[in-house]
Amino acid sequence: MVTAADEFRPAVPARSGTARRTRPSAWAFRAVVSTHVVAIFGQPVFAGVFLSGDYDGLRLHEAGANVTTSIGYVQLIAAIAVWVRLRRAGPFLATLALVAAETVQYFAGMNGALWLHLPLGVATIAALVVQFADVWRRPLGRRPEARRERARARVAAEPERQETGDE
């Protein structure tokens, strides 16, 4: 009889040779997400400088937008690497949504559509902070399901043993 207790897995694996650890592609993704967070936090500061009457703040805000958006695209590439290497699509999908929102926000700001630019900016910063916390919260190792799938594929590839009828 199978019970729910049979399916229980501890939240943190024991320290052993098989413990999940963060892979180099995940460390690269963490570094890019961290850089992205630092860059995006400068944007409201530069906008505030402009709104306080210093018109050089607008130039800084535009340069910051170029840097932040570029880092977002680099993050998308790093998320693809995490997806391919670690079989984790979640970081890619979250980054894709974030980069799409950032791109819309970029063009809304360039066209002066502040009714869209400001709330989308707040939402984008909030989403990136949530992603930053998620990326640093636990190790990004290969999913255990992927290991099981590879083991199943190996077993399926082995030729089946035929039993003889000698009884």
Coordinates of N, CA and C in Angstrom, one line a residue:
M1 N 0.8 -1.2 0.0 CA 0.0 0.0 0.0 C 0.9 1.2 0.0
V2 N 0.6 2.2 -0.9 CA 1.4 3.4 -1.0 C 0.6 4.5 -0.2
T3 N 1.3 5.2 0.6 CA 0.7 6.3 1.4 C 1.4 7.6 1.0
A4 N 0.9 8.7 1.5 CA 1.5 10.0 1.3 C 2.9 10.1 1.9
A5 N 3.1 9.4 3.0 CA 4.3 9.4 3.7 C 5.4 8.8 2.9
D6 N 5.1 7.9 2.0 CA 6.1 7.3 1.1 C 6.7 8.3 0.1
E7 N 5.9 9.3 -0.2 CA 6.3 10.3 -1.2 C 7.0 11.5 -0.5
F8 N 7.2 11.5 0.8 CA 7.8 12.6 1.5 C 9.3 12.7 1.2
R9 N 9.7 13.8 0.9 CA 11.1 14.1 0.7 C 11.5 15.3 1.6
P10 N 12.6 15.2 2.2 CA 13.0 16.4 3.1 C 13.3 17.6 2.2
A11 N 13.0 18.8 2.8 CA 13.1 20.1 2.1 C 14.6 20.3 1.8
V12 N 15.5 20.0 2.7 CA 16.9 20.2 2.5 C 17.6 18.9 2.4
P13 N 18.3 18.6 1.3 CA 18.9 17.3 1.3 C 20.1 17.2 2.3
A14 N 20.4 16.0 2.7 CA 21.5 15.7 3.6 C 22.8 16.0 2.9
R15 N 23.8 16.5 3.6 CA 25.1 16.8 3.0 C 25.8 15.5 2.7
S16 N 25.9 15.2 1.4 CA 26.6 14.0 1.0 C 27.0 14.3 -0.4
G17 N 27.6 13.3 -1.1 CA 28.1 13.4 -2.4 C 26.9 13.6 -3.4
T18 N 25.7 13.2 -3.0 CA 24.6 13.4 -3.9 C 23.8 14.6 -3.6
A19 N 24.2 15.4 -2.7 CA 23.4 16.6 -2.3 C 23.4 17.6 -3.5
R20 N 22.2 18.3 -3.6 CA 22.1 19.2 -4.7 C 23.1 20.4 -4.5
R21 N 23.7 20.8 -5.5 CA 24.6 22.0 -5.4 C 24.3 22.9 -6.5
T22 N 24.7 24.1 -6.4 CA 24.5 25.1 -7.4 C 25.6 24.9 -8.5
R23 N 25.2 24.8 -9.7 CA 26.1 24.6 -10.9 C 26.6 25.9 -11.4
P24 N 27.7 25.9 -12.2 CA 28.3 27.1 -12.7 C 27.3 27.9 -13.5
S25 N 26.5 27.3 -14.3 CA 25.5 28.1 -15.1 C 24.5 28.8 -14.2
A26 N 24.2 28.2 -13.0 CA 23.3 28.8 -12.1 C 24.0 30.0 -11.4
W27 N 25.3 29.8 -11.1 CA 26.0 30.9 -10.5 C 26.1 32.1 -11.5
A28 N 26.3 31.8 -12.8 CA 26.3 32.9 -13.8 C 24.9 33.6 -13.8
F29 N 23.9 32.8 -13.7 CA 22.5 33.4 -13.7 C 22.3 34.3 -12.5
R30 N 22.8 33.8 -11.3 CA 22.7 34.6 -10.1 C 23.4 35.9 -10.2
A31 N 24.6 35.8 -10.8 CA 25.4 37.1 -11.0 C 24.7 38.1 -11.9
V32 N 24.1 37.6 -13.0 CA 23.4 38.5 -13.9 C 22.1 39.1 -13.2
V33 N 21.4 38.2 -12.5 CA 20.2 38.7 -11.8 C 20.6 39.8 -10.8
S34 N 21.7 39.5 -10.1 CA 22.1 40.5 -9.1 C 22.5 41.8 -9.7
T35 N 23.2 41.8 -10.8 CA 23.6 43.0 -11.5 C 22.4 43.7 -12.0
H36 N 21.4 43.0 -12.5 CA 20.2 43.5 -13.0 C 19.4 44.3 -11.9
V37 N 19.4 43.7 -10.7 CA 18.7 44.3 -9.6 C 19.4 45.7 -9.3
V38 N 20.7 45.7 -9.2 CA 21.4 46.9 -8.9 C 21.1 48.0 -10.0
A39 N 21.1 47.6 -11.2 CA 20.9 48.5 -12.3 C 19.5 49.1 -12.3
I40 N 18.5 48.2 -12.0 CA 17.1 48.7 -12.0 C 16.8 49.6 -10.9
F41 N 17.5 49.4 -9.7 CA 17.2 50.3 -8.6 C 17.7 51.7 -8.8
G42 N 18.6 51.9 -9.8 CA 19.1 53.3 -10.1 C 18.0 54.0 -10.9
Q43 N 17.1 53.3 -11.6 CA 16.2 54.0 -12.5 C 15.2 55.0 -11.7
P44 N 14.6 54.6 -10.6 CA 13.8 55.5 -9.9 C 14.5 56.7 -9.3
V45 N 15.8 56.4 -9.0 CA 16.6 57.5 -8.5 C 16.9 58.6 -9.6
F46 N 17.2 58.1 -10.8 CA 17.5 59.1 -11.9 C 16.2 59.8 -12.2
A47 N 15.1 59.1 -12.2 CA 13.8 59.7 -12.5 C 13.5 60.8 -11.5
G48 N 13.8 60.5 -10.2 CA 13.5 61.4 -9.1 C 14.4 62.7 -9.3
V49 N 15.6 62.5 -9.7 CA 16.5 63.6 -9.9 C 15.9 64.5 -11.0
F50 N 15.4 63.9 -12.1 CA 14.8 64.7 -13.2 C 13.5 65.4 -12.7
L51 N 12.7 64.7 -11.9 CA 11.5 65.3 -11.4 C 11.7 66.4 -10.4
S52 N 12.9 66.4 -9.8 CA 13.2 67.5 -8.8 C 13.7 68.7 -9.5
G53 N 13.8 68.7 -10.8 CA 14.2 69.9 -11.6 C 15.5 69.9 -12.2
D54 N 16.3 68.8 -12.0 CA 17.6 68.7 -12.7 C 17.4 68.0 -14.0
Y55 N 17.5 68.7 -15.1 CA 17.2 68.0 -16.4 C 18.3 67.0 -16.8
D56 N 19.5 67.0 -16.2 CA 20.5 66.0 -16.5 C 20.0 64.6 -16.0
G57 N 19.1 64.6 -15.1 CA 18.5 63.4 -14.6 C 17.8 62.6 -15.7
L58 N 17.2 63.3 -16.6 CA 16.6 62.6 -17.7 C 17.6 61.8 -18.6
R59 N 18.7 62.5 -18.8 CA 19.8 61.8 -19.6 C 20.3 60.6 -18.9
L60 N 20.5 60.7 -17.5 CA 20.9 59.6 -16.7 C 19.9 58.5 -16.7
H61 N 18.6 58.9 -16.7 CA 17.5 57.9 -16.7 C 17.5 57.1 -18.0
E62 N 17.7 57.8 -19.1 CA 17.8 57.2 -20.4 C 19.0 56.2 -20.5
A63 N 20.1 56.7 -20.1 CA 21.3 55.8 -20.1 C 21.1 54.6 -19.2
G64 N 20.5 54.8 -18.1 CA 20.2 53.7 -17.2 C 19.2 52.7 -17.8
A65 N 18.3 53.2 -18.5 CA 17.3 52.4 -19.2 C 18.0 51.5 -20.3
N66 N 19.0 52.1 -21.0 CA 19.7 51.3 -22.0 C 20.5 50.2 -21.3
V67 N 21.2 50.5 -20.2 CA 22.0 49.5 -19.5 C 21.1 48.5 -18.9
T68 N 20.0 48.9 -18.2 CA 19.1 47.9 -17.6 C 18.5 46.9 -18.6
T69 N 18.0 47.5 -19.7 CA 17.4 46.6 -20.7 C 18.4 45.7 -21.3
S70 N 19.6 46.1 -21.5 CA 20.7 45.3 -22.0 C 21.0 44.1 -21.1
I71 N 21.1 44.5 -19.8 CA 21.3 43.4 -18.8 C 20.2 42.4 -18.8
G72 N 19.0 42.9 -19.0 CA 17.8 42.0 -19.1 C 18.0 41.0 -20.2
Y73 N 18.5 41.4 -21.3 CA 18.7 40.5 -22.5 C 19.8 39.5 -22.2
V74 N 20.8 40.0 -21.5 CA 21.9 39.1 -21.0 C 21.4 38.0 -20.1
Q75 N 20.5 38.5 -19.2 CA 19.8 37.6 -18.2 C 19.0 36.6 -19.0
L76 N 18.4 36.9 -20.0 CA 17.6 36.0 -20.8 C 18.5 34.9 -21.4
I77 N 19.7 35.3 -21.9 CA 20.6 34.3 -22.4 C 21.1 33.4 -21.3
A78 N 21.4 33.9 -20.1 CA 21.8 33.1 -19.0 C 20.7 32.2 -18.5
A79 N 19.4 32.6 -18.6 CA 18.3 31.8 -18.3 C 18.1 30.6 -19.2
I80 N 18.4 30.9 -20.5 CA 18.4 29.8 -21.5 C 19.5 28.7 -21.1
A81 N 20.6 29.2 -20.7 CA 21.7 28.3 -20.3 C 21.2 27.4 -19.1
V82 N 20.5 28.1 -18.1 CA 20.0 27.3 -17.0 C 19.0 26.3 -17.4
W83 N 18.2 26.7 -18.4 CA 17.1 25.8 -18.9 C 17.8 24.6 -19.6
V84 N 18.8 24.8 -20.4 CA 19.4 23.7 -21.1 C 20.3 22.9 -20.2
R85 N 21.1 23.5 -19.4 CA 22.0 22.7 -18.6 C 21.4 22.1 -17.4
L86 N 20.4 22.7 -16.7 CA 19.8 22.2 -15.5 C 18.4 21.7 -15.6
R87 N 17.8 21.8 -16.8 CA 16.5 21.4 -17.1 C 15.4 22.1 -16.2
R88 N 15.7 23.4 -16.0 CA 14.8 24.2 -15.2 C 14.2 25.4 -16.1
A89 N 13.0 25.2 -16.5 CA 12.4 26.2 -17.4 C 11.8 27.4 -16.6
G90 N 11.6 27.3 -15.3 CA 11.1 28.4 -14.5 C 11.8 29.7 -14.6
P91 N 13.2 29.7 -14.4 CA 13.9 30.9 -14.5 C 13.8 31.6 -15.9
F92 N 13.8 30.7 -17.0 CA 13.6 31.3 -18.3 C 12.3 31.9 -18.5
L93 N 11.2 31.3 -18.1 CA 9.9 31.8 -18.3 C 9.7 33.1 -17.5
A94 N 10.2 33.2 -16.3 CA 10.1 34.4 -15.5 C 10.9 35.5 -16.1
T95 N 12.1 35.2 -16.6 CA 13.0 36.2 -17.2 C 12.3 36.7 -18.5
L96 N 11.7 35.8 -19.3 CA 11.1 36.2 -20.5 C 9.9 37.2 -20.2
A97 N 9.1 36.9 -19.2 CA 8.1 37.8 -18.9 C 8.6 39.2 -18.4
L98 N 9.7 39.1 -17.6 CA 10.3 40.3 -17.1 C 10.9 41.2 -18.3
V99 N 11.6 40.5 -19.2 CA 12.2 41.2 -20.3 C 11.1 41.8 -21.2
A100 N 10.1 41.1 -21.4 CA 9.0 41.6 -22.2 C 8.4 42.9 -21.6
A101 N 8.2 42.8 -20.3 CA 7.6 44.0 -19.6 C 8.6 45.2 -19.6
E102 N 9.9 44.9 -19.5 CA 10.9 45.9 -19.5 C 11.0 46.5 -20.9
T103 N 10.8 45.7 -21.9 CA 10.9 46.3 -23.3 C 9.7 47.2 -23.5
V104 N 8.5 46.8 -23.1 CA 7.3 47.6 -23.3 C 7.5 48.9 -22.5
Q105 N 8.0 48.8 -21.3 CA 8.3 49.9 -20.4 C 9.3 50.9 -21.1
Y106 N 10.3 50.3 -21.7 CA 11.3 51.1 -22.3 C 10.7 52.0 -23.4
F107 N 9.9 51.4 -24.3 CA 9.3 52.1 -25.4 C 8.2 53.0 -24.9
A108 N 7.5 52.7 -23.8 CA 6.5 53.6 -23.3 C 7.2 54.9 -22.7
G109 N 8.4 54.7 -22.1 CA 9.1 55.9 -21.6 C 9.6 56.7 -22.8
M110 N 10.1 56.1 -23.8 CA 10.6 56.8 -25.0 C 9.5 57.6 -25.7
N111 N 8.3 57.1 -25.6 CA 7.2 57.8 -26.3 C 6.4 58.7 -25.3
G112 N 6.9 58.8 -24.1 CA 6.3 59.7 -23.1 C 4.9 59.2 -22.6
A113 N 4.6 57.9 -22.7 CA 3.4 57.3 -22.2 C 3.6 57.0 -20.7
L114 N 3.6 58.1 -19.9 CA 3.9 57.9 -18.4 C 2.8 57.1 -17.7
W115 N 1.6 57.2 -18.2 CA 0.5 56.4 -17.6 C 0.8 54.9 -17.6
L116 N 1.6 54.4 -18.6 CA 2.0 53.0 -18.6 C 3.4 52.8 -18.1
H117 N 4.3 53.8 -18.3 CA 5.7 53.7 -17.9 C 5.9 53.6 -16.4
L118 N 5.2 54.4 -15.7 CA 5.4 54.4 -14.2 C 4.9 53.2 -13.5
P119 N 3.6 52.8 -13.7 CA 3.2 51.6 -13.0 C 3.9 50.3 -13.5
L120 N 4.2 50.3 -14.8 CA 5.0 49.1 -15.3 C 6.4 49.1 -14.7
G121 N 7.0 50.2 -14.5 CA 8.3 50.3 -13.8 C 8.2 49.7 -12.4
V122 N 7.2 50.1 -11.7 CA 7.1 49.6 -10.3 C 6.9 48.1 -10.3
A123 N 6.0 47.6 -11.2 CA 5.8 46.2 -11.3 C 7.1 45.4 -11.7
T124 N 7.8 46.0 -12.6 CA 9.0 45.3 -13.1 C 10.1 45.2 -12.0
I125 N 10.2 46.3 -11.2 CA 11.2 46.3 -10.1 C 10.7 45.2 -9.1
A126 N 9.5 45.2 -8.8 CA 8.9 44.2 -7.8 C 9.2 42.8 -8.3
A127 N 8.9 42.5 -9.6 CA 9.1 41.2 -10.1 C 10.6 40.8 -10.1
L128 N 11.4 41.7 -10.4 CA 12.9 41.4 -10.4 C 13.4 41.1 -9.0
V129 N 12.9 41.8 -8.0 CA 13.2 41.6 -6.6 C 12.8 40.2 -6.2
V130 N 11.6 39.8 -6.6 CA 11.1 38.5 -6.3 C 11.9 37.4 -6.9
Q131 N 12.3 37.6 -8.2 CA 13.2 36.7 -8.9 C 14.5 36.6 -8.2
F132 N 15.1 37.7 -7.8 CA 16.3 37.8 -7.1 C 16.3 36.9 -5.8
A133 N 15.2 37.1 -5.0 CA 15.1 36.3 -3.8 C 14.9 34.8 -4.1
D134 N 14.2 34.5 -5.1 CA 14.0 33.1 -5.5 C 15.3 32.4 -5.9
V135 N 16.1 33.2 -6.7 CA 17.3 32.6 -7.2 C 18.4 32.4 -6.1
W136 N 18.4 33.2 -5.1 CA 19.4 33.1 -4.0 C 18.8 32.3 -2.9
R137 N 17.6 31.9 -2.9 CA 17.0 31.2 -1.7 C 17.4 29.8 -1.6
R138 N 17.6 29.1 -2.7 CA 18.0 27.7 -2.6 C 18.9 27.4 -3.8
P139 N 19.7 26.3 -3.7 CA 20.6 25.9 -4.8 C 19.8 25.6 -6.1
L140 N 20.4 26.0 -7.2 CA 19.8 25.7 -8.5 C 20.6 24.5 -9.1
G141 N 20.3 23.3 -8.6 CA 20.9 22.1 -9.2 C 20.0 21.5 -10.3
R142 N 20.5 20.5 -10.8 CA 19.6 19.8 -11.8 C 18.4 19.2 -11.1
R143 N 17.3 19.2 -11.7 CA 16.1 18.7 -11.1 C 16.2 17.2 -10.9
P144 N 15.8 16.7 -9.7 CA 15.8 15.2 -9.5 C 15.0 14.5 -10.5
E145 N 13.9 15.0 -11.0 CA 13.1 14.4 -12.0 C 13.9 14.1 -13.3
A146 N 14.8 15.0 -13.6 CA 15.6 14.8 -14.8 C 16.5 13.6 -14.7
R147 N 17.0 13.4 -13.5 CA 17.9 12.2 -13.2 C 17.1 10.9 -13.4
R148 N 15.9 10.9 -12.8 CA 15.0 9.8 -12.9 C 14.6 9.5 -14.4
E149 N 14.4 10.5 -15.1 CA 14.0 10.3 -16.5 C 15.2 9.7 -17.3
R150 N 16.4 10.2 -17.0 CA 17.6 9.6 -17.7 C 17.8 8.2 -17.3
A151 N 17.5 7.8 -16.0 CA 17.7 6.5 -15.6 C 16.6 5.6 -16.3
R152 N 15.4 6.1 -16.4 CA 14.4 5.4 -17.1 C 14.7 5.2 -18.6
A153 N 15.3 6.2 -19.2 CA 15.7 6.1 -20.6 C 16.8 5.0 -20.8
R154 N 17.7 4.9 -19.8 CA 18.8 3.9 -19.9 C 18.2 2.5 -19.8
V155 N 17.2 2.4 -18.8 CA 16.6 1.1 -18.6 C 15.8 0.7 -19.9
A156 N 15.1 1.6 -20.5 CA 14.3 1.4 -21.6 C 15.2 1.0 -22.8
A157 N 16.4 1.6 -22.9 CA 17.3 1.3 -24.0 C 18.0 -0.1 -23.9
E158 N 18.0 -0.7 -22.7 CA 18.6 -2.0 -22.5 C 17.7 -3.0 -23.2
P159 N 18.3 -4.0 -23.8 CA 17.5 -5.1 -24.4 C 16.8 -5.8 -23.3
E160 N 15.5 -6.2 -23.6 CA 14.7 -6.9 -22.6 C 15.3 -8.4 -22.6
R161 N 15.3 -8.9 -21.4 CA 15.8 -10.3 -21.2 C 14.6 -11.2 -21.3
Q162 N 14.7 -12.1 -22.2 CA 13.7 -13.1 -22.4 C 13.9 -14.3 -21.4
E163 N 12.9 -14.6 -20.7 CA 13.0 -15.8 -19.9 C 12.7 -17.1 -20.7
T164 N 13.4 -18.1 -20.3 CA 13.2 -19.3 -21.0 C 12.0 -20.1 -20.4
G165 N 11.4 -20.9 -21.1 CA 10.3 -21.6 -20.6 C 10.6 -22.9 -19.9
D166 N 11.8 -23.1 -19.4 CA 12.3 -24.3 -18.7 C 11.8 -24.3 -17.3
E167 N 10.6 -24.8 -17.0 CA 10.2 -24.9 -15.6 C 9.9 -26.3 -15.2

